[in-house]
PDB file of C-alpha atoms in Angstrom:
ATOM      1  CA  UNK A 638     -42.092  63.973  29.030  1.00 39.00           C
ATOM      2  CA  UNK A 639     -39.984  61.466  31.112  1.00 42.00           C
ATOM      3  CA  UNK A 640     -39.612  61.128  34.464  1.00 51.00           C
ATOM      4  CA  UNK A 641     -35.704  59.780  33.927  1.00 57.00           C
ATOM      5  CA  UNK A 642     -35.506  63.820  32.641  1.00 73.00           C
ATOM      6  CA  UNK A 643     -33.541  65.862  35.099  1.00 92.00           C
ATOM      7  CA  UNK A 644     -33.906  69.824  35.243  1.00 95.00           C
ATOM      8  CA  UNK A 645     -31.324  72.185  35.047  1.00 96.00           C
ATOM      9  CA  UNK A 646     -29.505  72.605  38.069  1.00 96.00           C
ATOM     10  CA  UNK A 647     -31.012  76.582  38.555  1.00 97.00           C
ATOM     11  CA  UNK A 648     -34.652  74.766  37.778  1.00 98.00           C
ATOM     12  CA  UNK A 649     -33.658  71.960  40.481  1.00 97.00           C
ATOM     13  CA  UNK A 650     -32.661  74.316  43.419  1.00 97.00           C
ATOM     14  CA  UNK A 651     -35.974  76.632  42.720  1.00 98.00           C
ATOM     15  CA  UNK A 652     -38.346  73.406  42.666  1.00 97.00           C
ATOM     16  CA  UNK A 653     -36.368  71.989  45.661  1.00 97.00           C
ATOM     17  CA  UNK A 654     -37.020  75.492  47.542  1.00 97.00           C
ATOM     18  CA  UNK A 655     -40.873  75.531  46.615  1.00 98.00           C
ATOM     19  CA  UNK A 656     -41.516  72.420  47.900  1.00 97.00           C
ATOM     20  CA  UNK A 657     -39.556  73.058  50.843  1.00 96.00           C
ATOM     21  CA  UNK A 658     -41.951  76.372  51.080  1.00 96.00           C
ATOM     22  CA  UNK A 659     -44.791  73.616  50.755  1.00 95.00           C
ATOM     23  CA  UNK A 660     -43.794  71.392  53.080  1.00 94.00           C
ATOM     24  CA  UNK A 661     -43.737  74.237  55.938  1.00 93.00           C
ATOM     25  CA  UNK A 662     -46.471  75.668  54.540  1.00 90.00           C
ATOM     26  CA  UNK A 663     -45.021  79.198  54.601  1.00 93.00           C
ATOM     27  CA  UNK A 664     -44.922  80.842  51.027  1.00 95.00           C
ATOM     28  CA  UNK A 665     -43.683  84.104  52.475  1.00 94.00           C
ATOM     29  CA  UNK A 666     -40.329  83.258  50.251  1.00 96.00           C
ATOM     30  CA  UNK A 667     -42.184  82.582  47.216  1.00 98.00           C
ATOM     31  CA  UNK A 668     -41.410  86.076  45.413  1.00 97.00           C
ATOM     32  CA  UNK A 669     -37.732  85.340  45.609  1.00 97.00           C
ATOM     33  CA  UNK A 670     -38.880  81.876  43.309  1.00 98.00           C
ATOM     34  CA  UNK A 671     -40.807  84.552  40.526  1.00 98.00           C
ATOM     35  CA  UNK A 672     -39.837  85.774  37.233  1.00 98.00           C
ATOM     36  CA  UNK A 673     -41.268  89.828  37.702  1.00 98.00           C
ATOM     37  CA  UNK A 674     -43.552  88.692  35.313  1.00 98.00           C
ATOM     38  CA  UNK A 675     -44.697  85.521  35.842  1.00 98.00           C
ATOM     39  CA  UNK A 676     -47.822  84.301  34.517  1.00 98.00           C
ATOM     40  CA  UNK A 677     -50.463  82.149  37.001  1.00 97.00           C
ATOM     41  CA  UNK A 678     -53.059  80.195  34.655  1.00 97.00           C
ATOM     42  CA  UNK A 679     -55.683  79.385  37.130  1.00 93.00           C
ATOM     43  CA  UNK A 680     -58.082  76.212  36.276  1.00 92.00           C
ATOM     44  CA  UNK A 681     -61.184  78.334  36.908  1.00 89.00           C
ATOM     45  CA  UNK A 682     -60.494  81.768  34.968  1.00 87.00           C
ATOM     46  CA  UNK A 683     -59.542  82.200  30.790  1.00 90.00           C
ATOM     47  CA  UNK A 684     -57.201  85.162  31.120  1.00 91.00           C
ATOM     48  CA  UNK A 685     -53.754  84.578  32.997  1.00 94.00           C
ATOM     49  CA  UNK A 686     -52.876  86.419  36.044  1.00 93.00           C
ATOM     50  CA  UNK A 687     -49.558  88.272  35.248  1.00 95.00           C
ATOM     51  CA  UNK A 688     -46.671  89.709  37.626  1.00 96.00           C
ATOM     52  CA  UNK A 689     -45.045  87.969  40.319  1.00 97.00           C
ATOM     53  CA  UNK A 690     -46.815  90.144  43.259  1.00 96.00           C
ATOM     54  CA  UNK A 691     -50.332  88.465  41.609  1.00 94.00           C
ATOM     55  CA  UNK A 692     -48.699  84.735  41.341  1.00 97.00           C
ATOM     56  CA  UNK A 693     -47.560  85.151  45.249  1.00 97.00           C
ATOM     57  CA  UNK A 694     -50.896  86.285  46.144  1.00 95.00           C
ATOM     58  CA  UNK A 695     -53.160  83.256  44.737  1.00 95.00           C
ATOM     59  CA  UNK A 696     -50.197  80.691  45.763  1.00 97.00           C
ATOM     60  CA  UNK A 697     -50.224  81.636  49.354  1.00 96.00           C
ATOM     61  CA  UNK A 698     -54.041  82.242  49.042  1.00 95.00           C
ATOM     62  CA  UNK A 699     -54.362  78.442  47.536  1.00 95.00           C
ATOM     63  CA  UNK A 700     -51.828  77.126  50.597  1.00 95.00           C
ATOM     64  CA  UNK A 701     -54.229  78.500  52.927  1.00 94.00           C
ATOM     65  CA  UNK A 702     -57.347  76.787  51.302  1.00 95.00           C
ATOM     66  CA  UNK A 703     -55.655  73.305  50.760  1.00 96.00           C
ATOM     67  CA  UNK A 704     -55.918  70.948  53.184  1.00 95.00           C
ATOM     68  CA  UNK A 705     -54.057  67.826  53.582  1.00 96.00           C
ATOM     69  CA  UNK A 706     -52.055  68.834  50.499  1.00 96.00           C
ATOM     70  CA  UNK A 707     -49.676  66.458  48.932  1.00 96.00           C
ATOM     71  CA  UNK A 708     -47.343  65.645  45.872  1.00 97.00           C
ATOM     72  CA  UNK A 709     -47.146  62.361  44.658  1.00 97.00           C
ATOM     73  CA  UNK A 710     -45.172  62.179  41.476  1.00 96.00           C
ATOM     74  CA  UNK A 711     -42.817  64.433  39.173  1.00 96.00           C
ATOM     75  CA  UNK A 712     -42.313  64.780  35.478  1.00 96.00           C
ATOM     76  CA  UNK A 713     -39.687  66.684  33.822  1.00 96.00           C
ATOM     77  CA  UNK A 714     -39.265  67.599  30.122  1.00 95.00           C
ATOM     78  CA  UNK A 715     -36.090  67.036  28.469  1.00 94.00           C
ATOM     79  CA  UNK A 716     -34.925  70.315  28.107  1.00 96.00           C
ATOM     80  CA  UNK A 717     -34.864  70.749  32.196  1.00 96.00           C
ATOM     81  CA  UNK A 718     -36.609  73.931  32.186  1.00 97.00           C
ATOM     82  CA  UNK A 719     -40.260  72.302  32.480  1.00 98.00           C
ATOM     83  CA  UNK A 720     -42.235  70.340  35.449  1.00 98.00           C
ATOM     84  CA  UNK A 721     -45.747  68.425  36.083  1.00 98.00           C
ATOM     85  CA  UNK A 722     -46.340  67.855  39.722  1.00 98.00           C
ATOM     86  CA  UNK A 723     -49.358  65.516  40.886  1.00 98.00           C
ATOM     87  CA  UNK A 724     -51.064  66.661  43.855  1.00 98.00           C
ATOM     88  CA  UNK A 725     -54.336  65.733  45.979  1.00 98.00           C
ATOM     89  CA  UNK A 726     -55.609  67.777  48.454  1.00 97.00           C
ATOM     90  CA  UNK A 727     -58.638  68.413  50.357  1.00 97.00           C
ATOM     91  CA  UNK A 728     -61.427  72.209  50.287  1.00 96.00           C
ATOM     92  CA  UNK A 729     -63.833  71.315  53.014  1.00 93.00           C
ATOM     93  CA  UNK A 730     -65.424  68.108  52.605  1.00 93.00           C
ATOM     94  CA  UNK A 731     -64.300  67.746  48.980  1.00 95.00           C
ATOM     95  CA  UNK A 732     -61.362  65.910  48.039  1.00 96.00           C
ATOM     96  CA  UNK A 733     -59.400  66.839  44.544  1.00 97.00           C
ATOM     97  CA  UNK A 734     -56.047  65.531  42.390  1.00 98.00           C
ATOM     98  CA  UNK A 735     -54.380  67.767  40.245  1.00 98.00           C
ATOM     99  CA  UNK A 736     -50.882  68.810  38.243  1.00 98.00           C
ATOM    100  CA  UNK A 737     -48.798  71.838  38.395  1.00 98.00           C
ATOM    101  CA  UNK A 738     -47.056  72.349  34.926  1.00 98.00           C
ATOM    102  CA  UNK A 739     -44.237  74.597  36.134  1.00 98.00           C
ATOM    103  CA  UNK A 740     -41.849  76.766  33.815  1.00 98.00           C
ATOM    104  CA  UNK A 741     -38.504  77.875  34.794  1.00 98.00           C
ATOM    105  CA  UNK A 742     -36.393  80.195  32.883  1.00 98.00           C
ATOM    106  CA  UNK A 743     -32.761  79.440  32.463  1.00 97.00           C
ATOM    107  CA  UNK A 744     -31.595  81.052  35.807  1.00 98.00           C
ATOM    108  CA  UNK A 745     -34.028  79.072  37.406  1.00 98.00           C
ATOM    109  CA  UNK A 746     -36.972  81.435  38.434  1.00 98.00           C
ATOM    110  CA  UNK A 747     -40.360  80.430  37.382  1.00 98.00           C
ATOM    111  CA  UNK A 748     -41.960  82.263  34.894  1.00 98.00           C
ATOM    112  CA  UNK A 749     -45.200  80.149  34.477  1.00 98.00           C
ATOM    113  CA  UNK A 750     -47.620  78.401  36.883  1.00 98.00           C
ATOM    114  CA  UNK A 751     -50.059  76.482  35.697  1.00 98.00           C
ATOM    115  CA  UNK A 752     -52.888  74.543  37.397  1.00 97.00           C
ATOM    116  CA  UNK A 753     -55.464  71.827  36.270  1.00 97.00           C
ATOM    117  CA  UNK A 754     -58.168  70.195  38.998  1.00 97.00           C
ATOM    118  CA  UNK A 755     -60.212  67.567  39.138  1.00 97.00           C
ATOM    119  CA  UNK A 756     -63.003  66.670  39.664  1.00 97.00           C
ATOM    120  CA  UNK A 757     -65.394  69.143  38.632  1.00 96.00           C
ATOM    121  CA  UNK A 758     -67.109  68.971  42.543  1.00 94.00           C
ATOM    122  CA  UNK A 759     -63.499  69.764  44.178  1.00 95.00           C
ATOM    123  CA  UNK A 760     -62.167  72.642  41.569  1.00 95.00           C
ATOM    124  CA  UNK A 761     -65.807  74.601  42.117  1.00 95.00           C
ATOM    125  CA  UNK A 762     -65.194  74.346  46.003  1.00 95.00           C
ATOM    126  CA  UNK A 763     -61.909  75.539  45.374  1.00 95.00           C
ATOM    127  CA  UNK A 764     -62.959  78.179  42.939  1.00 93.00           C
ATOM    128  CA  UNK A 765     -65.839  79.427  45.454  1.00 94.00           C
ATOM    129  CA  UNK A 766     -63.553  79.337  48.236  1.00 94.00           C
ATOM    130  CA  UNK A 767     -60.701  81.463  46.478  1.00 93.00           C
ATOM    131  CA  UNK A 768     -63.152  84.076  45.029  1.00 90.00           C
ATOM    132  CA  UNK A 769     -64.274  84.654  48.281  1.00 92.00           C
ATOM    133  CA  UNK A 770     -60.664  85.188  49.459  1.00 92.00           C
ATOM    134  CA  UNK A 771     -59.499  87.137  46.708  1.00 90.00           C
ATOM    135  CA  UNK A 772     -62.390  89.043  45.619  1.00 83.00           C
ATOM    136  CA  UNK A 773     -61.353  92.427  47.023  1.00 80.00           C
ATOM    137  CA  UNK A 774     -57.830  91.917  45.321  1.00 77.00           C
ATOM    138  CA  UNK A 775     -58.734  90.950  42.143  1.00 69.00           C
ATOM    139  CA  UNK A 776     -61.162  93.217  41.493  1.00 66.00           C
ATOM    140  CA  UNK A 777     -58.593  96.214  42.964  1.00 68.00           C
ATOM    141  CA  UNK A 778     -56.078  94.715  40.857  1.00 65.00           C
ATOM    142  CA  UNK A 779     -58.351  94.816  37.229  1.00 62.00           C
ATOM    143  CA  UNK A 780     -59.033  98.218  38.404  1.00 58.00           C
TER     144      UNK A 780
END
């Protein structure tokens, strides 16, 4: 991974328009961003969550939680289709870091989502505070 790396210019406008999405903290557009079957690998759950209605509902969920969110640096792989982003962020009193590893497809949509935390303190506040959120979804949606 380098950060000279540039994506491809379909990955480029899709990561541009997320973190415009981020910066107003409105995700409402974030379906038009999804592969239909985009996987989410979340840092507190094994199995992936699959489908782009499932991604859209733990990213806005996640937007909601985060407080002071912010990205601090960017990675790309050389093949443009692949991106870390470093975050920090707050869930109540506990602060966390923590990378995005984004995969776009070659028109541009992202068709993986995946999310590592740190430390252990800030991803169980997050993890408490999502499960409360989504509890009635997920457990409609393994239904």
């Amino acid at each position: 991974m380098s950060s000279n790396a540039q994506l491809q210019p379909a990955a480029a406008a899709t990561l541009a328009q997320w973190h415009g999405l981020m910066q107003k903290n409105d995700l409402r557009a974030l379906p038009e961003l999804l592969h239909p079957q985009a996987v989410f690998r979340s840092p507190m759950a094994y199995n992936p969550y699959v489908g782009a209605p499932m991604v859209s509902l733990i990213l806005n969920t996640v937007s909601q939680v985060f407080v002071d969110f912010a990205y601090h640096r960017e990675l790309a792989t050389a093949d443009g289709l692949n991106v870390v982003l470093e975050f920090s962020a707050k869930v109540g009193a506990r602060e966390l870091k923590g990378i995005d590893m984004i995969r776009f497809d070659e028109a541009g949509k992202i068709v993986e989502f995946e999310v590592m935390i740190r430390p252990m303190s800030g991803l169980q506040a997050l993890g408490e505070e999502m499960g409360r959120r989504l509890a009635p979804f997920l457990a409609a949606a393994k239904s």
